[in-house]
Amino acid sequence: MTAETIEPVSYRTGKADRTVALGLAIFLLILAPGFLWVSGPFLWPWGAVAGFLSALGGAAALTWWRIASTSVEWFSDRGVLEFRPRRQQVELNRVTKIEVRPARMVTLLWSGGRPFRLSHRLVGLEALLDSLRLLRPELFPPPGAEAVFRVSQVGTLAHLAFVGLTVAAGVLLTPWLWGWGLVLEAGALLALGRLLFFAPREFVVRPGLLLIRYWLRRRTYRGLTSFQESHYAATGAIFFRARLTFGRRTVLLDEGSLLDPLRPWMGWVTTTLESSPSD
């Protein structure tokens, strides 16, 4: 949310984001001892496990609320960012590196060998990042001969965990229900194959072509015919998305799954894809 005054400009998360986090934390922390009381003589293991998970979720929600309660003040006349409530100040001329990680919903400003965290849940953050790009363009170097947009591997790890649990369930069921065990193991094999052959690791943009690298294969697209840009909101952050059309084939680039920012370089991406390799 941007303040109405010109100096300083204030950025913070939406009120709903903070309220939901605090309400969830209070609910789960109250629920934890409730599980222990309701369990009675059956406390172990179900009551203890449920109480522990509830307390763990409450602690996570409390951490979410604490992060959501942080605001940032931007003093453009002095080139200073102030993180509140701790009032830690960062001078932009002393920042040595800026890392924008869309999928992780965070931008890291490195100053004095330590990172300062800008959450992408801050309302109006893109305006602040645009100001930083204008003031310190060397910290946002444009792509060179090619641009690589890496894909976050959080989904890959979750996929592997699902495969492992499915295999374990199949192995345990096989001695008693061998048919269901084989079905689970076959399903795990198919899921693993989908991960290895169809889950992108990175998108590489070169003059005249888009290269998608998967774990066990790669695919090339040439001849960009059209593209569409859009934005969407998820988990309190705004993500940029581009739909690239190559004839009858379409590729979706979504910052929600990328570790590298796409929005600032979209003009470069389309110009490069529309050029010929000899340009």
PDB file of C-alpha atoms in Angstrom, residues 12-278:
ATOM      1  CA  ARG A  12       3.342  -3.140   3.218  1.00  0.00           C
ATOM      2  CA  THR A  13       1.275  -6.273   2.743  1.00  0.00           C
ATOM      3  CA  GLY A  14      -2.494  -6.120   2.487  1.00  0.00           C
ATOM      4  CA  LYS A  15      -4.551  -6.017   5.665  1.00  0.00           C
ATOM      5  CA  ALA A  16      -6.340  -9.258   4.752  1.00  0.00           C
ATOM      6  CA  ASP A  17      -3.007 -11.083   4.480  1.00  0.00           C
ATOM      7  CA  ARG A  18      -1.987 -10.012   7.983  1.00  0.00           C
ATOM      8  CA  THR A  19      -5.405 -10.724   9.489  1.00  0.00           C
ATOM      9  CA  VAL A  20      -5.663 -14.231   8.040  1.00  0.00           C
ATOM     10  CA  ALA A  21      -2.158 -15.123   9.239  1.00  0.00           C
ATOM     11  CA  LEU A  22      -2.794 -13.916  12.798  1.00  0.00           C
ATOM     12  CA  GLY A  23      -6.229 -15.543  12.993  1.00  0.00           C
ATOM     13  CA  LEU A  24      -4.875 -18.869  11.753  1.00  0.00           C
ATOM     14  CA  ALA A  25      -1.984 -18.752  14.236  1.00  0.00           C
ATOM     15  CA  ILE A  26      -4.310 -18.096  17.201  1.00  0.00           C
ATOM     16  CA  PHE A  27      -6.742 -20.813  16.103  1.00  0.00           C
ATOM     17  CA  LEU A  28      -4.059 -23.502  15.671  1.00  0.00           C
ATOM     18  CA  LEU A  29      -2.248 -22.650  18.907  1.00  0.00           C
ATOM     19  CA  ILE A  30      -5.527 -22.869  20.854  1.00  0.00           C
ATOM     20  CA  LEU A  31      -6.428 -26.076  19.048  1.00  0.00           C
ATOM     21  CA  ALA A  32      -3.152 -27.823  20.009  1.00  0.00           C
ATOM     22  CA  PRO A  33      -3.932 -28.329  23.744  1.00  0.00           C
ATOM     23  CA  GLY A  34      -7.526 -29.053  22.746  1.00  0.00           C
ATOM     24  CA  PHE A  35      -6.390 -32.153  20.888  1.00  0.00           C
ATOM     25  CA  LEU A  36      -4.586 -33.380  23.997  1.00  0.00           C
ATOM     26  CA  TRP A  37      -7.661 -32.826  26.179  1.00  0.00           C
ATOM     27  CA  VAL A  38     -10.122 -34.486  23.753  1.00  0.00           C
ATOM     28  CA  SER A  39      -7.856 -37.515  23.242  1.00  0.00           C
ATOM     29  CA  GLY A  40      -8.213 -38.561  26.893  1.00  0.00           C
ATOM     30  CA  PRO A  41      -6.863 -42.071  27.493  1.00  0.00           C
ATOM     31  CA  PHE A  42      -6.026 -42.365  23.779  1.00  0.00           C
ATOM     32  CA  LEU A  43      -3.477 -39.572  24.045  1.00  0.00           C
ATOM     33  CA  TRP A  44      -0.750 -41.614  22.434  1.00  0.00           C
ATOM     34  CA  PRO A  45      -0.115 -41.512  19.587  1.00  0.00           C
ATOM     35  CA  TRP A  46      -2.994 -39.755  17.845  1.00  0.00           C
ATOM     36  CA  GLY A  47      -3.646 -36.934  20.284  1.00  0.00           C
ATOM     37  CA  ALA A  48       0.040 -36.143  20.734  1.00  0.00           C
ATOM     38  CA  VAL A  49       0.684 -36.187  16.987  1.00  0.00           C
ATOM     39  CA  ALA A  50      -2.359 -34.004  16.215  1.00  0.00           C
ATOM     40  CA  GLY A  51      -1.395 -31.563  18.993  1.00  0.00           C
ATOM     41  CA  PHE A  52       2.182 -31.371  17.727  1.00  0.00           C
ATOM     42  CA  LEU A  53       1.108 -30.759  14.117  1.00  0.00           C
ATOM     43  CA  SER A  54      -1.376 -28.105  15.227  1.00  0.00           C
ATOM     44  CA  ALA A  55       1.288 -26.332  17.299  1.00  0.00           C
ATOM     45  CA  LEU A  56       3.720 -26.565  14.394  1.00  0.00           C
ATOM     46  CA  GLY A  57       1.156 -25.064  12.023  1.00  0.00           C
ATOM     47  CA  GLY A  58       0.434 -22.308  14.549  1.00  0.00           C
ATOM     48  CA  ALA A  59       4.124 -21.447  14.773  1.00  0.00           C
ATOM     49  CA  ALA A  60       4.366 -21.334  10.975  1.00  0.00           C
ATOM     50  CA  ALA A  61       1.306 -19.066  10.761  1.00  0.00           C
ATOM     51  CA  LEU A  62       2.798 -16.825  13.454  1.00  0.00           C
ATOM     52  CA  THR A  63       5.998 -16.546  11.414  1.00  0.00           C
ATOM     53  CA  TRP A  64       3.898 -15.716   8.355  1.00  0.00           C
ATOM     54  CA  TRP A  65       2.145 -12.966  10.338  1.00  0.00           C
ATOM     55  CA  ARG A  66       5.448 -11.541  11.588  1.00  0.00           C
ATOM     56  CA  ILE A  67       6.826 -11.366   8.044  1.00  0.00           C
ATOM     57  CA  ALA A  68       3.546  -9.909   6.756  1.00  0.00           C
ATOM     58  CA  SER A  69       3.680  -7.204   9.446  1.00  0.00           C
ATOM     59  CA  THR A  70       7.000  -5.884   8.133  1.00  0.00           C
ATOM     60  CA  SER A  71       6.772  -2.682   6.099  1.00  0.00           C
ATOM     61  CA  VAL A  72       9.312  -0.817   3.987  1.00  0.00           C
ATOM     62  CA  GLU A  73       9.756   2.947   3.751  1.00  0.00           C
ATOM     63  CA  TRP A  74      11.408   4.336   0.621  1.00  0.00           C
ATOM     64  CA  PHE A  75      13.163   7.717   0.982  1.00  0.00           C
ATOM     65  CA  SER A  76      13.889   8.485  -2.674  1.00  0.00           C
ATOM     66  CA  ASP A  77      15.584  11.816  -1.920  1.00  0.00           C
ATOM     67  CA  ARG A  78      18.229  10.024   0.161  1.00  0.00           C
ATOM     68  CA  GLY A  79      18.144   6.701  -1.674  1.00  0.00           C
ATOM     69  CA  VAL A  80      17.415   4.851   1.571  1.00  0.00           C
ATOM     70  CA  LEU A  81      15.170   1.883   2.340  1.00  0.00           C
ATOM     71  CA  GLU A  82      14.025   1.480   5.931  1.00  0.00           C
ATOM     72  CA  PHE A  83      12.670  -1.869   7.123  1.00  0.00           C
ATOM     73  CA  ARG A  84      10.162  -1.571   9.947  1.00  0.00           C
ATOM     74  CA  PRO A  85       9.492  -2.238  12.786  1.00  0.00           C
ATOM     75  CA  ARG A  86      13.243  -2.850  13.339  1.00  0.00           C
ATOM     76  CA  ARG A  87      14.116   0.385  11.498  1.00  0.00           C
ATOM     77  CA  GLN A  88      17.021  -1.209   9.659  1.00  0.00           C
ATOM     78  CA  GLN A  89      18.221   1.132   6.929  1.00  0.00           C
ATOM     79  CA  VAL A  90      19.832   0.214   3.622  1.00  0.00           C
ATOM     80  CA  GLU A  91      21.500   2.853   1.464  1.00  0.00           C
ATOM     81  CA  LEU A  92      20.956   2.075  -2.190  1.00  0.00           C
ATOM     82  CA  ASN A  93      24.432   3.302  -3.189  1.00  0.00           C
ATOM     83  CA  ARG A  94      25.910   0.646  -0.876  1.00  0.00           C
ATOM     84  CA  VAL A  95      23.901  -2.247  -2.305  1.00  0.00           C
ATOM     85  CA  THR A  96      26.244  -4.607  -4.170  1.00  0.00           C
ATOM     86  CA  LYS A  97      23.749  -7.102  -5.595  1.00  0.00           C
ATOM     87  CA  ILE A  98      20.000  -7.458  -6.091  1.00  0.00           C
ATOM     88  CA  GLU A  99      18.450 -10.888  -6.615  1.00  0.00           C
ATOM     89  CA  VAL A 100      14.821 -11.085  -7.769  1.00  0.00           C
ATOM     90  CA  ARG A 101      13.290 -14.529  -7.211  1.00  0.00           C
ATOM     91  CA  PRO A 102       9.657 -14.499  -8.415  1.00  0.00           C
ATOM     92  CA  ALA A 103       8.795 -18.117  -7.516  1.00  0.00           C
ATOM     93  CA  ARG A 104      10.108 -17.594  -3.980  1.00  0.00           C
ATOM     94  CA  MET A 105       8.241 -14.268  -3.761  1.00  0.00           C
ATOM     95  CA  VAL A 106      11.302 -12.436  -2.520  1.00  0.00           C
ATOM     96  CA  THR A 107      13.890  -9.910  -3.669  1.00  0.00           C
ATOM     97  CA  LEU A 108      17.203  -9.869  -1.819  1.00  0.00           C
ATOM     98  CA  LEU A 109      19.241  -6.687  -1.504  1.00  0.00           C
ATOM     99  CA  TRP A 110      22.842  -7.442  -0.556  1.00  0.00           C
ATOM    100  CA  SER A 111      24.611  -4.735   1.410  1.00  0.00           C
ATOM    101  CA  GLY A 112      27.628  -5.137   3.661  1.00  0.00           C
ATOM    102  CA  GLY A 113      27.728  -8.874   2.959  1.00  0.00           C
ATOM    103  CA  ARG A 114      24.202  -9.517   4.295  1.00  0.00           C
ATOM    104  CA  PRO A 115      20.838  -9.849   2.534  1.00  0.00           C
ATOM    105  CA  PHE A 116      17.809  -7.657   3.211  1.00  0.00           C
ATOM    106  CA  ARG A 117      14.508  -9.250   2.265  1.00  0.00           C
ATOM    107  CA  LEU A 118      11.828  -7.529   0.197  1.00  0.00           C
ATOM    108  CA  SER A 119       8.699  -9.679   0.191  1.00  0.00           C
ATOM    109  CA  HIS A 120       6.735  -9.781  -3.056  1.00  0.00           C
ATOM    110  CA  ARG A 121       3.584  -9.624  -0.929  1.00  0.00           C
ATOM    111  CA  LEU A 122       4.249  -5.912  -0.423  1.00  0.00           C
ATOM    112  CA  VAL A 123       1.535  -4.040  -2.295  1.00  0.00           C
ATOM    113  CA  GLY A 124       3.077  -1.939  -5.058  1.00  0.00           C
ATOM    114  CA  LEU A 125       6.449  -3.667  -4.927  1.00  0.00           C
ATOM    115  CA  GLU A 126       6.862  -3.576  -8.717  1.00  0.00           C
ATOM    116  CA  ALA A 127       6.829   0.235  -8.601  1.00  0.00           C
ATOM    117  CA  LEU A 128       9.628   0.163  -6.025  1.00  0.00           C
ATOM    118  CA  LEU A 129      11.661  -2.311  -8.108  1.00  0.00           C
ATOM    119  CA  ASP A 130      11.201  -0.107 -11.178  1.00  0.00           C
ATOM    120  CA  SER A 131      12.590   2.837  -9.168  1.00  0.00           C
ATOM    121  CA  LEU A 132      15.600   0.763  -8.104  1.00  0.00           C
ATOM    122  CA  ARG A 133      16.200  -0.266 -11.729  1.00  0.00           C
ATOM    123  CA  LEU A 134      16.279   3.379 -12.791  1.00  0.00           C
ATOM    124  CA  LEU A 135      18.642   4.424  -9.995  1.00  0.00           C
ATOM    125  CA  ARG A 136      20.999   1.418 -10.107  1.00  0.00           C
ATOM    126  CA  PRO A 137      20.682  -0.121 -13.607  1.00  0.00           C
ATOM    127  CA  GLU A 138      24.029  -1.920 -13.207  1.00  0.00           C
ATOM    128  CA  LEU A 139      22.420  -4.126 -10.545  1.00  0.00           C
ATOM    129  CA  PHE A 140      19.871  -5.319 -13.119  1.00  0.00           C
ATOM    130  CA  PRO A 141      22.081  -6.296 -16.069  1.00  0.00           C
ATOM    131  CA  PRO A 142      20.170  -7.137 -19.272  1.00  0.00           C
ATOM    132  CA  PRO A 143      20.576 -10.564 -20.873  1.00  0.00           C
ATOM    133  CA  GLY A 144      23.571 -11.113 -23.100  1.00  0.00           C
ATOM    134  CA  ALA A 145      23.524 -13.339 -26.172  1.00  0.00           C
ATOM    135  CA  GLU A 146      20.911 -15.526 -24.488  1.00  0.00           C
ATOM    136  CA  ALA A 147      18.644 -15.458 -21.453  1.00  0.00           C
ATOM    137  CA  VAL A 148      18.085 -18.404 -19.120  1.00  0.00           C
ATOM    138  CA  PHE A 149      14.952 -18.575 -16.998  1.00  0.00           C
ATOM    139  CA  ARG A 150      15.374 -21.282 -14.375  1.00  0.00           C
ATOM    140  CA  VAL A 151      12.415 -23.211 -13.019  1.00  0.00           C
ATOM    141  CA  SER A 152      11.954 -23.634  -9.269  1.00  0.00           C
ATOM    142  CA  GLN A 153      12.461 -27.241  -8.168  1.00  0.00           C
ATOM    143  CA  VAL A 154      10.040 -27.126  -5.238  1.00  0.00           C
ATOM    144  CA  GLY A 155       7.440 -28.873  -7.384  1.00  0.00           C
ATOM    145  CA  THR A 156      10.036 -31.441  -8.462  1.00  0.00           C
ATOM    146  CA  LEU A 157      10.849 -32.311  -4.855  1.00  0.00           C
ATOM    147  CA  ALA A 158       7.153 -32.666  -4.043  1.00  0.00           C
ATOM    148  CA  HIS A 159       6.735 -34.865  -7.111  1.00  0.00           C
ATOM    149  CA  LEU A 160       9.637 -37.074  -6.029  1.00  0.00           C
ATOM    150  CA  ALA A 161       8.184 -37.341  -2.527  1.00  0.00           C
ATOM    151  CA  PHE A 162       4.860 -38.448  -4.019  1.00  0.00           C
ATOM    152  CA  VAL A 163       6.641 -41.050  -6.147  1.00  0.00           C
ATOM    153  CA  GLY A 164       8.554 -42.358  -3.134  1.00  0.00           C
ATOM    154  CA  LEU A 165       5.428 -42.619  -0.969  1.00  0.00           C
ATOM    155  CA  THR A 166       3.545 -44.374  -3.775  1.00  0.00           C
ATOM    156  CA  VAL A 167       6.338 -46.912  -4.233  1.00  0.00           C
ATOM    157  CA  ALA A 168       6.485 -47.519  -0.467  1.00  0.00           C
ATOM    158  CA  ALA A 169       2.722 -48.052  -0.324  1.00  0.00           C
ATOM    159  CA  GLY A 170       2.929 -50.462  -3.270  1.00  0.00           C
ATOM    160  CA  VAL A 171       5.707 -52.481  -1.655  1.00  0.00           C
ATOM    161  CA  LEU A 172       3.765 -52.737   1.618  1.00  0.00           C
ATOM    162  CA  LEU A 173       0.561 -53.811  -0.127  1.00  0.00           C
ATOM    163  CA  THR A 174       2.108 -56.355  -2.489  1.00  0.00           C
ATOM    164  CA  PRO A 175       2.311 -59.270   0.027  1.00  0.00           C
ATOM    165  CA  TRP A 176      -1.428 -59.013   0.808  1.00  0.00           C
ATOM    166  CA  LEU A 177      -2.990 -57.265  -2.212  1.00  0.00           C
ATOM    167  CA  TRP A 178      -0.472 -57.818  -4.961  1.00  0.00           C
ATOM    168  CA  GLY A 179      -2.782 -56.379  -7.631  1.00  0.00           C
ATOM    169  CA  TRP A 180      -3.156 -53.042  -5.892  1.00  0.00           C
ATOM    170  CA  GLY A 181       0.534 -53.048  -5.098  1.00  0.00           C
ATOM    171  CA  LEU A 182       1.404 -53.431  -8.781  1.00  0.00           C
ATOM    172  CA  VAL A 183      -1.047 -50.662  -9.694  1.00  0.00           C
ATOM    173  CA  LEU A 184       0.613 -48.285  -7.229  1.00  0.00           C
ATOM    174  CA  GLU A 185       4.099 -49.160  -8.422  1.00  0.00           C
ATOM    175  CA  ALA A 186       3.073 -48.712 -12.064  1.00  0.00           C
ATOM    176  CA  GLY A 187       1.522 -45.350 -11.189  1.00  0.00           C
ATOM    177  CA  ALA A 188       4.735 -44.286  -9.478  1.00  0.00           C
ATOM    178  CA  LEU A 189       6.706 -45.279 -12.588  1.00  0.00           C
ATOM    179  CA  LEU A 190       4.418 -43.211 -14.815  1.00  0.00           C
ATOM    180  CA  ALA A 191       4.695 -40.225 -12.465  1.00  0.00           C
ATOM    181  CA  LEU A 192       8.487 -40.497 -12.518  1.00  0.00           C
ATOM    182  CA  GLY A 193       8.487 -40.689 -16.321  1.00  0.00           C
ATOM    183  CA  ARG A 194       6.339 -37.579 -16.517  1.00  0.00           C
ATOM    184  CA  LEU A 195       8.791 -35.750 -14.275  1.00  0.00           C
ATOM    185  CA  LEU A 196      11.851 -36.791 -16.265  1.00  0.00           C
ATOM    186  CA  PHE A 197      10.417 -36.127 -19.738  1.00  0.00           C
ATOM    187  CA  PHE A 198       7.843 -33.358 -19.288  1.00  0.00           C
ATOM    188  CA  ALA A 199       8.890 -31.202 -16.308  1.00  0.00           C
ATOM    189  CA  PRO A 200      10.954 -28.207 -17.560  1.00  0.00           C
ATOM    190  CA  ARG A 201      14.212 -27.356 -15.779  1.00  0.00           C
ATOM    191  CA  GLU A 202      14.866 -24.099 -17.613  1.00  0.00           C
ATOM    192  CA  PHE A 203      13.853 -21.995 -20.598  1.00  0.00           C
ATOM    193  CA  VAL A 204      16.619 -20.636 -22.809  1.00  0.00           C
ATOM    194  CA  VAL A 205      15.914 -17.737 -25.167  1.00  0.00           C
ATOM    195  CA  ARG A 206      18.268 -17.333 -28.128  1.00  0.00           C
ATOM    196  CA  PRO A 207      17.972 -15.387 -31.383  1.00  0.00           C
ATOM    197  CA  GLY A 208      15.107 -16.969 -33.286  1.00  0.00           C
ATOM    198  CA  LEU A 209      14.441 -19.871 -30.936  1.00  0.00           C
ATOM    199  CA  LEU A 210      13.230 -20.973 -27.524  1.00  0.00           C
ATOM    200  CA  LEU A 211      14.924 -24.013 -26.003  1.00  0.00           C
ATOM    201  CA  ILE A 212      13.231 -25.925 -23.173  1.00  0.00           C
ATOM    202  CA  ARG A 213      15.476 -28.240 -21.185  1.00  0.00           C
ATOM    203  CA  TYR A 214      13.801 -31.129 -19.396  1.00  0.00           C
ATOM    204  CA  TRP A 215      15.576 -33.672 -17.184  1.00  0.00           C
ATOM    205  CA  LEU A 216      16.097 -36.252 -19.948  1.00  0.00           C
ATOM    206  CA  ARG A 217      15.323 -34.357 -23.144  1.00  0.00           C
ATOM    207  CA  ARG A 218      15.117 -30.935 -24.745  1.00  0.00           C
ATOM    208  CA  ARG A 219      12.746 -29.268 -27.155  1.00  0.00           C
ATOM    209  CA  THR A 220      13.209 -26.317 -29.513  1.00  0.00           C
ATOM    210  CA  TYR A 221      10.583 -23.866 -30.759  1.00  0.00           C
ATOM    211  CA  ARG A 222      11.138 -21.501 -33.699  1.00  0.00           C
ATOM    212  CA  GLY A 223       9.060 -18.910 -35.494  1.00  0.00           C
ATOM    213  CA  LEU A 224       7.246 -16.846 -32.877  1.00  0.00           C
ATOM    214  CA  THR A 225       3.843 -15.901 -34.324  1.00  0.00           C
ATOM    215  CA  SER A 226       2.206 -14.140 -31.365  1.00  0.00           C
ATOM    216  CA  PHE A 227       2.439 -13.555 -27.631  1.00  0.00           C
ATOM    217  CA  GLN A 228       0.107 -12.493 -24.827  1.00  0.00           C
ATOM    218  CA  GLU A 229       1.029 -10.910 -21.494  1.00  0.00           C
ATOM    219  CA  SER A 230      -1.042 -11.077 -18.321  1.00  0.00           C
ATOM    220  CA  HIS A 231      -0.817 -10.804 -14.541  1.00  0.00           C
ATOM    221  CA  TYR A 232      -2.459 -12.780 -11.787  1.00  0.00           C
ATOM    222  CA  ALA A 233      -2.537 -12.696  -8.004  1.00  0.00           C
ATOM    223  CA  ALA A 234      -1.655 -15.708  -5.831  1.00  0.00           C
ATOM    224  CA  THR A 235      -0.769 -16.029  -2.122  1.00  0.00           C
ATOM    225  CA  GLY A 236      -0.681 -12.257  -1.769  1.00  0.00           C
ATOM    226  CA  ALA A 237       1.789 -11.625  -4.619  1.00  0.00           C
ATOM    227  CA  ILE A 238       1.414 -10.553  -8.257  1.00  0.00           C
ATOM    228  CA  PHE A 239       2.954 -12.764 -10.945  1.00  0.00           C
ATOM    229  CA  PHE A 240       3.652 -11.988 -14.594  1.00  0.00           C
ATOM    230  CA  ARG A 241       2.793 -14.542 -17.256  1.00  0.00           C
ATOM    231  CA  ALA A 242       3.538 -14.713 -20.992  1.00  0.00           C
ATOM    232  CA  ARG A 243       1.927 -17.051 -23.520  1.00  0.00           C
ATOM    233  CA  LEU A 244       4.171 -17.564 -26.541  1.00  0.00           C
ATOM    234  CA  THR A 245       2.693 -19.047 -29.719  1.00  0.00           C
ATOM    235  CA  PHE A 246       4.816 -20.812 -32.321  1.00  0.00           C
ATOM    236  CA  GLY A 247       2.397 -21.753 -35.065  1.00  0.00           C
ATOM    237  CA  ARG A 248       0.113 -24.372 -33.522  1.00  0.00           C
ATOM    238  CA  ARG A 249       2.262 -24.809 -30.419  1.00  0.00           C
ATOM    239  CA  THR A 250       2.040 -22.706 -27.278  1.00  0.00           C
ATOM    240  CA  VAL A 251       4.554 -22.256 -24.445  1.00  0.00           C
ATOM    241  CA  LEU A 252       3.617 -20.656 -21.130  1.00  0.00           C
ATOM    242  CA  LEU A 253       6.236 -18.741 -19.168  1.00  0.00           C
ATOM    243  CA  ASP A 254       4.963 -18.122 -15.643  1.00  0.00           C
ATOM    244  CA  GLU A 255       6.906 -16.198 -12.990  1.00  0.00           C
ATOM    245  CA  GLY A 256       5.063 -18.248 -10.374  1.00  0.00           C
ATOM    246  CA  SER A 257       7.421 -21.126 -11.219  1.00  0.00           C
ATOM    247  CA  LEU A 258      10.528 -19.174 -12.303  1.00  0.00           C
ATOM    248  CA  LEU A 259      13.577 -18.247 -10.262  1.00  0.00           C
ATOM    249  CA  ASP A 260      14.462 -15.411 -12.649  1.00  0.00           C
ATOM    250  CA  PRO A 261      12.315 -12.326 -13.368  1.00  0.00           C
ATOM    251  CA  LEU A 262      10.535 -12.303 -16.713  1.00  0.00           C
ATOM    252  CA  ARG A 263       8.558  -9.035 -16.719  1.00  0.00           C
ATOM    253  CA  PRO A 264      11.485  -6.574 -17.059  1.00  0.00           C
ATOM    254  CA  TRP A 265      12.936  -8.467 -20.018  1.00  0.00           C
ATOM    255  CA  MET A 266       9.762  -9.389 -21.909  1.00  0.00           C
ATOM    256  CA  GLY A 267      10.491  -6.844 -24.640  1.00  0.00           C
ATOM    257  CA  TRP A 268      13.970  -8.328 -25.088  1.00  0.00           C
ATOM    258  CA  VAL A 269      12.508 -11.856 -25.160  1.00  0.00           C
ATOM    259  CA  THR A 270      10.004 -11.131 -27.927  1.00  0.00           C
ATOM    260  CA  THR A 271      12.508  -9.139 -29.991  1.00  0.00           C
ATOM    261  CA  THR A 272      15.078 -11.927 -29.694  1.00  0.00           C
ATOM    262  CA  LEU A 273      12.590 -14.670 -30.585  1.00  0.00           C
ATOM    263  CA  GLU A 274      11.380 -12.717 -33.613  1.00  0.00           C
ATOM    264  CA  SER A 275      14.926 -12.181 -34.900  1.00  0.00           C
ATOM    265  CA  SER A 276      16.831 -14.657 -37.037  1.00  0.00           C
ATOM    266  CA  PRO A 277      19.871 -16.600 -35.762  1.00  0.00           C
ATOM    267  CA  SER A 278      22.089 -14.645 -38.140  1.00  0.00           C
TER     268      SER A 278
END
